[in-house]
Structure formats: structure tokens, C-alpha cells
PDB file of C-alpha atoms and ligand atoms in Angstrom:
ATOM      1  CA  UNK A   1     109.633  88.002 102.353  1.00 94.00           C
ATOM      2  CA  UNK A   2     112.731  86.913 103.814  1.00 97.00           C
ATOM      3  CA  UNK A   3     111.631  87.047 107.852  1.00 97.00           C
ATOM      4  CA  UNK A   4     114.748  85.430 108.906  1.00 98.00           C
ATOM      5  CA  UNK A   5     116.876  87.841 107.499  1.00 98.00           C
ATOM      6  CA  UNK A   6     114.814  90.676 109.043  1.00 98.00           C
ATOM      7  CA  UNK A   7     114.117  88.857 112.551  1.00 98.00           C
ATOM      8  CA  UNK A   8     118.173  88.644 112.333  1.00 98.00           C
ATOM      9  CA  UNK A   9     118.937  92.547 111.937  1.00 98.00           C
ATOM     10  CA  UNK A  10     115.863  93.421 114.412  1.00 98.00           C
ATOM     11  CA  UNK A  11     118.484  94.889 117.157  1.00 98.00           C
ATOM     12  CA  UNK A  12     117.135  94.503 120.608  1.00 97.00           C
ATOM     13  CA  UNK A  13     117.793  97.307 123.449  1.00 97.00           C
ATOM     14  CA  UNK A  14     116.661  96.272 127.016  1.00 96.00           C
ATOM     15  CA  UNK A  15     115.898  98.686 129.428  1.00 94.00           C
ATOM     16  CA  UNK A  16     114.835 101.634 126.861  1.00 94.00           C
ATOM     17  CA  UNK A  17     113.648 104.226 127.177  1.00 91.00           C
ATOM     18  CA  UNK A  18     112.572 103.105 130.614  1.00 91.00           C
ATOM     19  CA  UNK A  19     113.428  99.529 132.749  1.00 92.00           C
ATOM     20  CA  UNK A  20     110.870  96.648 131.470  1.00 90.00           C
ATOM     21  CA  UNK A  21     110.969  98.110 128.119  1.00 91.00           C
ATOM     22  CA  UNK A  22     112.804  95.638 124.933  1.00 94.00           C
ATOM     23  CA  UNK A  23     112.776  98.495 122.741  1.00 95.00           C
ATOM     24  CA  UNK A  24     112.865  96.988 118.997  1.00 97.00           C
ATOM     25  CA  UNK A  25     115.178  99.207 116.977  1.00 98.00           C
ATOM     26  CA  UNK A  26     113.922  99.184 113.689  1.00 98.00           C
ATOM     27  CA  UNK A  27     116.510 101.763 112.761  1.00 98.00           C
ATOM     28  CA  UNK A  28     118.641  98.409 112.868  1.00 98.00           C
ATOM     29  CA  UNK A  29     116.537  97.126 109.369  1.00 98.00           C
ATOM     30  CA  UNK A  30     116.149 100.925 107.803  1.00 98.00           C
ATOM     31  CA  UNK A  31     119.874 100.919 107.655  1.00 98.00           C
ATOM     32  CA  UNK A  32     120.681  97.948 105.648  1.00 98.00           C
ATOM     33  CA  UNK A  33     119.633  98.263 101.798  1.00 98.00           C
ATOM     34  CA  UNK A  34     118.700  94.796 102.187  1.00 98.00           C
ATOM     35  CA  UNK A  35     116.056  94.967 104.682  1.00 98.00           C
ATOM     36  CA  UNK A  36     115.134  98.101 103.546  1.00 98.00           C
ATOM     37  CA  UNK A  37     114.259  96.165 100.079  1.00 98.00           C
ATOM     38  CA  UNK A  38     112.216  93.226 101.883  1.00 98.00           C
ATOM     39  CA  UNK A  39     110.069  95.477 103.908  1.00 98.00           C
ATOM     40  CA  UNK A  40     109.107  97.996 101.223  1.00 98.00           C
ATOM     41  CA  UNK A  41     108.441  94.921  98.300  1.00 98.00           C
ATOM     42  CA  UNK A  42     106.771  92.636 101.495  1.00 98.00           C
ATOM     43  CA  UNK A  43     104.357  96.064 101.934  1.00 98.00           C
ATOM     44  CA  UNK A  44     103.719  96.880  98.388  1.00 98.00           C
ATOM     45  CA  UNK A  45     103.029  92.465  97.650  1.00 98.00           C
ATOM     46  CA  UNK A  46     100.693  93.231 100.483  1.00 98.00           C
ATOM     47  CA  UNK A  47      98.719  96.631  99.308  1.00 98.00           C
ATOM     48  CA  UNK A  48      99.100  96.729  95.975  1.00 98.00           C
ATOM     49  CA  UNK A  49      95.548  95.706  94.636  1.00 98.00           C
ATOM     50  CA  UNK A  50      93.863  97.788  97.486  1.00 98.00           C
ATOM     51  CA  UNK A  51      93.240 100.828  95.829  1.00 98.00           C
ATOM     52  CA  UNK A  52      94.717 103.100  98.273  1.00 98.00           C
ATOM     53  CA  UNK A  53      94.970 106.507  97.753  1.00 99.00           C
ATOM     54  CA  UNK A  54      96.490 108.019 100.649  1.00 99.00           C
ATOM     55  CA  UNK A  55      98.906 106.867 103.268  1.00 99.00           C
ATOM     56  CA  UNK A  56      99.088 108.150 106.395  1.00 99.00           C
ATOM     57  CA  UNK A  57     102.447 107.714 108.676  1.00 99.00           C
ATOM     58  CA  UNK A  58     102.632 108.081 111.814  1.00 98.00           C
ATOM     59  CA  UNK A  59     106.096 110.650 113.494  1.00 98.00           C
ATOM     60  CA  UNK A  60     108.522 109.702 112.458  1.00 97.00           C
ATOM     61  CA  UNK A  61     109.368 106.016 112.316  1.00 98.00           C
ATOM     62  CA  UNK A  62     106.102 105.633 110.207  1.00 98.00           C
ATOM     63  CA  UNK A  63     107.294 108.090 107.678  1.00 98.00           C
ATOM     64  CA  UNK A  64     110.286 106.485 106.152  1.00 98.00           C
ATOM     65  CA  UNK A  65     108.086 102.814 104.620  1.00 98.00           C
ATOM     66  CA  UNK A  66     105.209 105.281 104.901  1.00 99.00           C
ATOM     67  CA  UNK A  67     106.515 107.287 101.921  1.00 98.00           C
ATOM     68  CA  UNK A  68     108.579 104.672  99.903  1.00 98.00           C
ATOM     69  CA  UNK A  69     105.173 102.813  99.802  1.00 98.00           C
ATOM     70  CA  UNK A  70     102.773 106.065  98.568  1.00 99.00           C
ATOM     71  CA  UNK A  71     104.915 106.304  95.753  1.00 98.00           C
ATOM     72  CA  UNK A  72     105.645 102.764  94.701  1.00 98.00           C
ATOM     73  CA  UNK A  73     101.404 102.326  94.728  1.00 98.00           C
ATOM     74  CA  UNK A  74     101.104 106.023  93.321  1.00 98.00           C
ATOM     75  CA  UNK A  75      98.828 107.284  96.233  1.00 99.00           C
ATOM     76  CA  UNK A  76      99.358 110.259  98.290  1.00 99.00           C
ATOM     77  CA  UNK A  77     101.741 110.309 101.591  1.00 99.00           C
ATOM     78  CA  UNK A  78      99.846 112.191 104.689  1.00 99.00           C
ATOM     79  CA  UNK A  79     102.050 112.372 108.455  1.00 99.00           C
ATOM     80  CA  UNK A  80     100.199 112.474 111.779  1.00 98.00           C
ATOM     81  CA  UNK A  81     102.608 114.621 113.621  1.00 98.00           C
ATOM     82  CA  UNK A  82     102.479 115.836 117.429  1.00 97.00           C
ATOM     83  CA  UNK A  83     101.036 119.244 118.338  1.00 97.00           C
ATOM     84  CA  UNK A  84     102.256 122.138 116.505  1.00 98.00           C
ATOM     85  CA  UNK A  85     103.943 120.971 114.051  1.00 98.00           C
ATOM     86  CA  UNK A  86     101.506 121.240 111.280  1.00 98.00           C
ATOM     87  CA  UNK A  87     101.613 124.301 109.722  1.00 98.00           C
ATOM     88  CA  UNK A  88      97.808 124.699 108.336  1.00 98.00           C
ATOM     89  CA  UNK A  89      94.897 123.797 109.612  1.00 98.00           C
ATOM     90  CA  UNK A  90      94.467 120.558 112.124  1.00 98.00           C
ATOM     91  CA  UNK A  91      92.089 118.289 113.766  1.00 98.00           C
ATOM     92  CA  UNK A  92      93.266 116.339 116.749  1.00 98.00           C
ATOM     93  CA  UNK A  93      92.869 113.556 119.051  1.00 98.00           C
ATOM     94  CA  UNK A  94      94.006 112.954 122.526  1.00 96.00           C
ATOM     95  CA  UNK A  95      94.634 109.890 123.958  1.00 94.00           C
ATOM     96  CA  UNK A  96      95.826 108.016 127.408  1.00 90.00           C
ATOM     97  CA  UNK A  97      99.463 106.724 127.717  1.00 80.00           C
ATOM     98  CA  UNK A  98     100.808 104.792 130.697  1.00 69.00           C
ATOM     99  CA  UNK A  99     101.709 108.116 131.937  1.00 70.00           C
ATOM    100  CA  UNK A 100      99.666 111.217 130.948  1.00 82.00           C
ATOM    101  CA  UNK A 101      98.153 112.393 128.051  1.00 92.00           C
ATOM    102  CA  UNK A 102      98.963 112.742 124.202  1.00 95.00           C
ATOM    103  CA  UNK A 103      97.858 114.306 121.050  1.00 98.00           C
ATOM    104  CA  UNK A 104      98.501 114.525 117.341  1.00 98.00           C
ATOM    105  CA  UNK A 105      97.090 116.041 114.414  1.00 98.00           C
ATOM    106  CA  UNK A 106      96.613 115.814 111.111  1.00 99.00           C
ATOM    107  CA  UNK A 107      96.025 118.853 108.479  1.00 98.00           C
ATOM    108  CA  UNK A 108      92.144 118.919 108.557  1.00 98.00           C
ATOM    109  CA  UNK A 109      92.341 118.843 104.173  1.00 98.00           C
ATOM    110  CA  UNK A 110      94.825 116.191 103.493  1.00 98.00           C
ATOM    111  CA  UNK A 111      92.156 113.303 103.554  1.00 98.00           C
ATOM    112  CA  UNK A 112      88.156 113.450 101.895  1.00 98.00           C
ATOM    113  CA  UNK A 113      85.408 110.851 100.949  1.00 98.00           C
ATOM    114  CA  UNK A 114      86.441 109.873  97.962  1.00 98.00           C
ATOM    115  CA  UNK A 115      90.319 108.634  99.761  1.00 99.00           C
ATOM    116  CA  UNK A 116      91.516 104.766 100.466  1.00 99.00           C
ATOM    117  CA  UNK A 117      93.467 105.141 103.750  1.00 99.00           C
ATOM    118  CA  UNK A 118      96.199 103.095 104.943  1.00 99.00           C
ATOM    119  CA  UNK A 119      98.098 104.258 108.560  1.00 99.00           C
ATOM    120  CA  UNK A 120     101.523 102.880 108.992  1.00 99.00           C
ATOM    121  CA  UNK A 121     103.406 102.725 111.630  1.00 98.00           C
ATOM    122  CA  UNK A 122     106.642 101.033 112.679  1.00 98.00           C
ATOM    123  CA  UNK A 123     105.343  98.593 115.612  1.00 98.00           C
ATOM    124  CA  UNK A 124     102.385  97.951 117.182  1.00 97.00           C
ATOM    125  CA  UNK A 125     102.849  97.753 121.285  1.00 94.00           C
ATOM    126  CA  UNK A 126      99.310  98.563 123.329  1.00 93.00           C
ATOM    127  CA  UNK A 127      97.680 100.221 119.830  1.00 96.00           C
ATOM    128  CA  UNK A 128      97.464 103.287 122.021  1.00 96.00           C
ATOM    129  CA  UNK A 129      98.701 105.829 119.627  1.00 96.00           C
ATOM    130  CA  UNK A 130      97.378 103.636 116.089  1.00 98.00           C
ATOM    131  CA  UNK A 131      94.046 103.905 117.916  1.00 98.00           C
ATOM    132  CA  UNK A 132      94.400 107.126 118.042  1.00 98.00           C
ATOM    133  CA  UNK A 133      95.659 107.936 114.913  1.00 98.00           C
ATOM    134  CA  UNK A 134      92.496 105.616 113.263  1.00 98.00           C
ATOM    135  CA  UNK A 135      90.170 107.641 115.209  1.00 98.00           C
ATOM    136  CA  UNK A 136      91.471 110.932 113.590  1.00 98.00           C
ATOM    137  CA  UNK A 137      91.477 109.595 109.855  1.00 98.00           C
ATOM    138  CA  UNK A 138      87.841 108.733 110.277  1.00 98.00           C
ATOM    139  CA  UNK A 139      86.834 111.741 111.377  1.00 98.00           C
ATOM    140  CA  UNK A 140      87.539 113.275 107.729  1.00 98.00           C
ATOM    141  CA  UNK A 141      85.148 110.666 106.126  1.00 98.00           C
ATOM    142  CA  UNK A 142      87.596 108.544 103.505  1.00 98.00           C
ATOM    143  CA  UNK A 143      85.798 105.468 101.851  1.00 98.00           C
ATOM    144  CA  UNK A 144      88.069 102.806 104.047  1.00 98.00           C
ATOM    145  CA  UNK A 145      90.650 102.967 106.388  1.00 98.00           C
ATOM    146  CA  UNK A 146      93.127  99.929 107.060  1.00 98.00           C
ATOM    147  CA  UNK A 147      96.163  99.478 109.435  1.00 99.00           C
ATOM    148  CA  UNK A 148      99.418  98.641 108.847  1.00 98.00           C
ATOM    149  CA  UNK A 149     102.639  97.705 111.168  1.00 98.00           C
ATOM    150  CA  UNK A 150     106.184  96.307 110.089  1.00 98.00           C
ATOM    151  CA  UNK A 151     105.902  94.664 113.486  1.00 98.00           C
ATOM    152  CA  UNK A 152     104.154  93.328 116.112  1.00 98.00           C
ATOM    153  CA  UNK A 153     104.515  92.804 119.261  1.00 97.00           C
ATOM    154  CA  UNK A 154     102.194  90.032 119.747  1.00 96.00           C
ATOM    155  CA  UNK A 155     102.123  88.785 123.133  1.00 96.00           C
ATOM    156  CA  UNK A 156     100.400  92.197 124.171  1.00 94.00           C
ATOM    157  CA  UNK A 157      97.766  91.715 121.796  1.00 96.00           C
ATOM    158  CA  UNK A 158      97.296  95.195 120.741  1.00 96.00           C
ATOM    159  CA  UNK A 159      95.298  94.347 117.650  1.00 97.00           C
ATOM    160  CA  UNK A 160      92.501  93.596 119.961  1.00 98.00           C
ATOM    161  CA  UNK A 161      91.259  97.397 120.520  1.00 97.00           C
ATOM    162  CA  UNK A 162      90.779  97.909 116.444  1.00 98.00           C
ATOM    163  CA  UNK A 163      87.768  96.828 115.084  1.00 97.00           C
ATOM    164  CA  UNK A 164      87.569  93.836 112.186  1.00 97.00           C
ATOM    165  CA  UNK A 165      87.015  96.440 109.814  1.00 98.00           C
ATOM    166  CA  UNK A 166      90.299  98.453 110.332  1.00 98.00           C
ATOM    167  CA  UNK A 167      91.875  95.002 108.831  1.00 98.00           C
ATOM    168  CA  UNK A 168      95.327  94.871 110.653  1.00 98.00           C
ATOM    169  CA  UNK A 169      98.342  93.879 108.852  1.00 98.00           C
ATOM    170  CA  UNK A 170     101.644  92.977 109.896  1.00 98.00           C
ATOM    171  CA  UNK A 171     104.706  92.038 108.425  1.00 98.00           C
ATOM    172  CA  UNK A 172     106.967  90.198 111.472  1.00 98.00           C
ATOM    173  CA  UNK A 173     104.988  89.060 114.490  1.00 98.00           C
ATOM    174  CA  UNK A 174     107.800  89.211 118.167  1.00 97.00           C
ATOM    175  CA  UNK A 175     107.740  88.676 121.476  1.00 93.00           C
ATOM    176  CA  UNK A 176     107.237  91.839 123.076  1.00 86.00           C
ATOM    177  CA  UNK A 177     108.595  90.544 126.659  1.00 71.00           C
TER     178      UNK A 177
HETATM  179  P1  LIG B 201     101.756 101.768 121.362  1.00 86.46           P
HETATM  180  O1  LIG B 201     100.870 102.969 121.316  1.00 86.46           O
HETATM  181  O2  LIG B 201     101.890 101.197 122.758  1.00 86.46           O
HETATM  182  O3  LIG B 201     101.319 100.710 120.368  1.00 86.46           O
HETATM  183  O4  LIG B 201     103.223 102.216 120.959  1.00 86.46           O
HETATM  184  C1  LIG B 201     103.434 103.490 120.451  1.00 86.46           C
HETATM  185  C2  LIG B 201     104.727 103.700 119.710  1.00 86.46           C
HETATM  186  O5  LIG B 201     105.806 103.527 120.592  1.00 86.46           O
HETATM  187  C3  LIG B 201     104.945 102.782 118.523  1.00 86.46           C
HETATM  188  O6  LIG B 201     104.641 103.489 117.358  1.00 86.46           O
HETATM  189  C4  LIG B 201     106.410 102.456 118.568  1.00 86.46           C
HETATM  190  O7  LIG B 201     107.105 103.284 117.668  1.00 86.46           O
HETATM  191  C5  LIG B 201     106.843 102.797 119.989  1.00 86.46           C
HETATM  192  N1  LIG B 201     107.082 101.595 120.794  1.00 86.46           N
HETATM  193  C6  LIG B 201     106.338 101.138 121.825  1.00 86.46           C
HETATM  194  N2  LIG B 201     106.866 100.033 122.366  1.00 86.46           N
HETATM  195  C7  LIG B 201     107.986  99.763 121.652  1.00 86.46           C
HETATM  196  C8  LIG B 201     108.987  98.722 121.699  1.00 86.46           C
HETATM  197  N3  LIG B 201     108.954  97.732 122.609  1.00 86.46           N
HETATM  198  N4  LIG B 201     109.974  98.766 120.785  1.00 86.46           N
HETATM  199  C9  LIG B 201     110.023  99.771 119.861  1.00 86.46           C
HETATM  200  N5  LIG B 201     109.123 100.755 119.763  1.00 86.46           N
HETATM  201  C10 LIG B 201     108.114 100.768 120.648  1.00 86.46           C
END
């Protein structure tokens, strides 16, 4: 994988959404074909002897790698979407965000026992909302479930609230601060 080429197209926005906040734009890499290409081969290298069946993005910056990667390793593509947006049947899981609460769901049969699970998800920040997410997939009983991000943001050590077993992946590791 060519992480210099990625780190370089990784736009930056300070201050957003709120003041603190270096908000890494990975809209920046989606709209290059050339990123685009490292990230999806760097993700299917990664899972391709894993025997996933389904995986699971997380709205919406999880969809886009989320999909391209179900089909490239032939397995299923399930989104975790916020309340209501689901049109059959849900389970969900709330969760505690700086501010407030949050939920999402996921349709209650798009996972069973016999499924592989990967979630993806654009960045990893606290692991507030992948904890969440992980929480709901195992709820519908799949065989494994493992974690993906494109990045992390590793000085805030989010990948300390999954357990070893959720085996957390990354492709570019940044300073969050
Ligand atoms: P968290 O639950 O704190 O890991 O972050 C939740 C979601 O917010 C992630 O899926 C990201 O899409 C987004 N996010 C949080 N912090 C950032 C950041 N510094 N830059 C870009 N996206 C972020």
C-alpha cells in the first residue's frame, strides 16, 4: 500500500464540525481513482483469506469501501444506519456521545450463525459508535465478528474499548490532535 500517497491526499479541516476538532476528510482519498485503488486492494490484501461473508458499513462514510470490498471478496454488504431509516424489521443499540445519546439499527435478518462479519468504518476516533455497532452484530449470533477502519486516530487510543477478539485492523495510523 502506498501510505505516502494516501497520508498526502488525507485533507485536514481544523475546527470541524466543532473548535478542537481536526476533522480528517476522507472524501479527500474517495475522490481520487488513485487512492480509491490503494485503499480497496490494501483492504481486500488484508481480508481476503478470512472467509467473510457479510460486511457491515457503518452511515455513510463506511458504505462506499464497505461495498467495493463485499463484492471484490464475494460476501454480502449489510449498513448500520440511524433510526428510521431501515425499512423492515430492526434491532438497536444506544450509546453515549460527548453530548447526548445515539442509536442505530440494523435489519434484525440481514446477519445469522452461520455469517463471518467484518464492520467498516471510515476512522476510528473514541470507538464510541464501532462499539456500538459491534455490540449490535453480536446480538444476531454470526460465527466471528472483526473490525475494520481506513484510519486511525491513534493518539486517542480507541482500540482499547474492543476486546482482542474483535481483531482491529487499520490501514493508516494519524495523529488525531
Ligand atoms: P468515534 O465514535 O469517536 O470513534 O467517531 C465516530 C465517527 O465520527 C467516525 O465514524 C468518524 O466518521 C467520525 N469522526 C470522529 N472524529 C473524526 C475526525 N477527527 N475526523 C473525521 N471523522 C471523525
Amino acid at each position: 500500500m502506498n501510505k505516502e500517497l494516501l497520508l498526502k491526499n488525507l485533507r485536514n479541516i481544523p475546527d470541524f464540525p466543532i473548535p478542537g476538532i481536526q476533522f480528517k476528510d476522507v472524501t479527500s482519498l474517495f475522490k481520487k481513482p488513485e487512492c480509491l485503488k490503494e485503499l480497496d486492494d490494501a483492504l481486500y490484501e488484508l481480508y481476503k483469506d478470512c472467509g467473510i461473508t457479510k460486511v457491515v458499513g457503518i452511515e455513510s462514510r463506511g458504505f462506499v469501501l464497505g461495498a467495493a470490498l463485499a463484492l471484490r471478496l464475494n460476501a454480502g454488504f449489510v449498513p448500520i444506519r440511524k433510526p428510521g431509516k431501515l425499512p423492515a424489521e430492526t434491532i438497536s443499540e444506544s450509546y453515549s456521545k460527548e453530548y447526548g445519546t445515539d442509536t442505530i439499527e440494523i435489519h434484525k435478518d440481514s446477519i445469522d450463525e452461520n455469517d463471518v462479519v467484518l464492520i467498516h468504518d471510515d476512522l476510528l476516533a473514541t470507538g464510541g459508535t464501532m462499539l456500538a455497532a459491534y455490540n449490535l452484530v453480536k446480538k444476531l449470533n454470526p460465527k466471528k465478528v472483526m473490525i475494520n477502519f481506513l484510519i486511525e486516530l491513534e493518539d486517542l487510543k480507541g482500540r482499547e474499548i474492543f476486546p482482542e477478539e474483535a481483531d482491529v485492523k487499520s490501514l493508516l495510523f494519524v495523529e488525531g490532535a
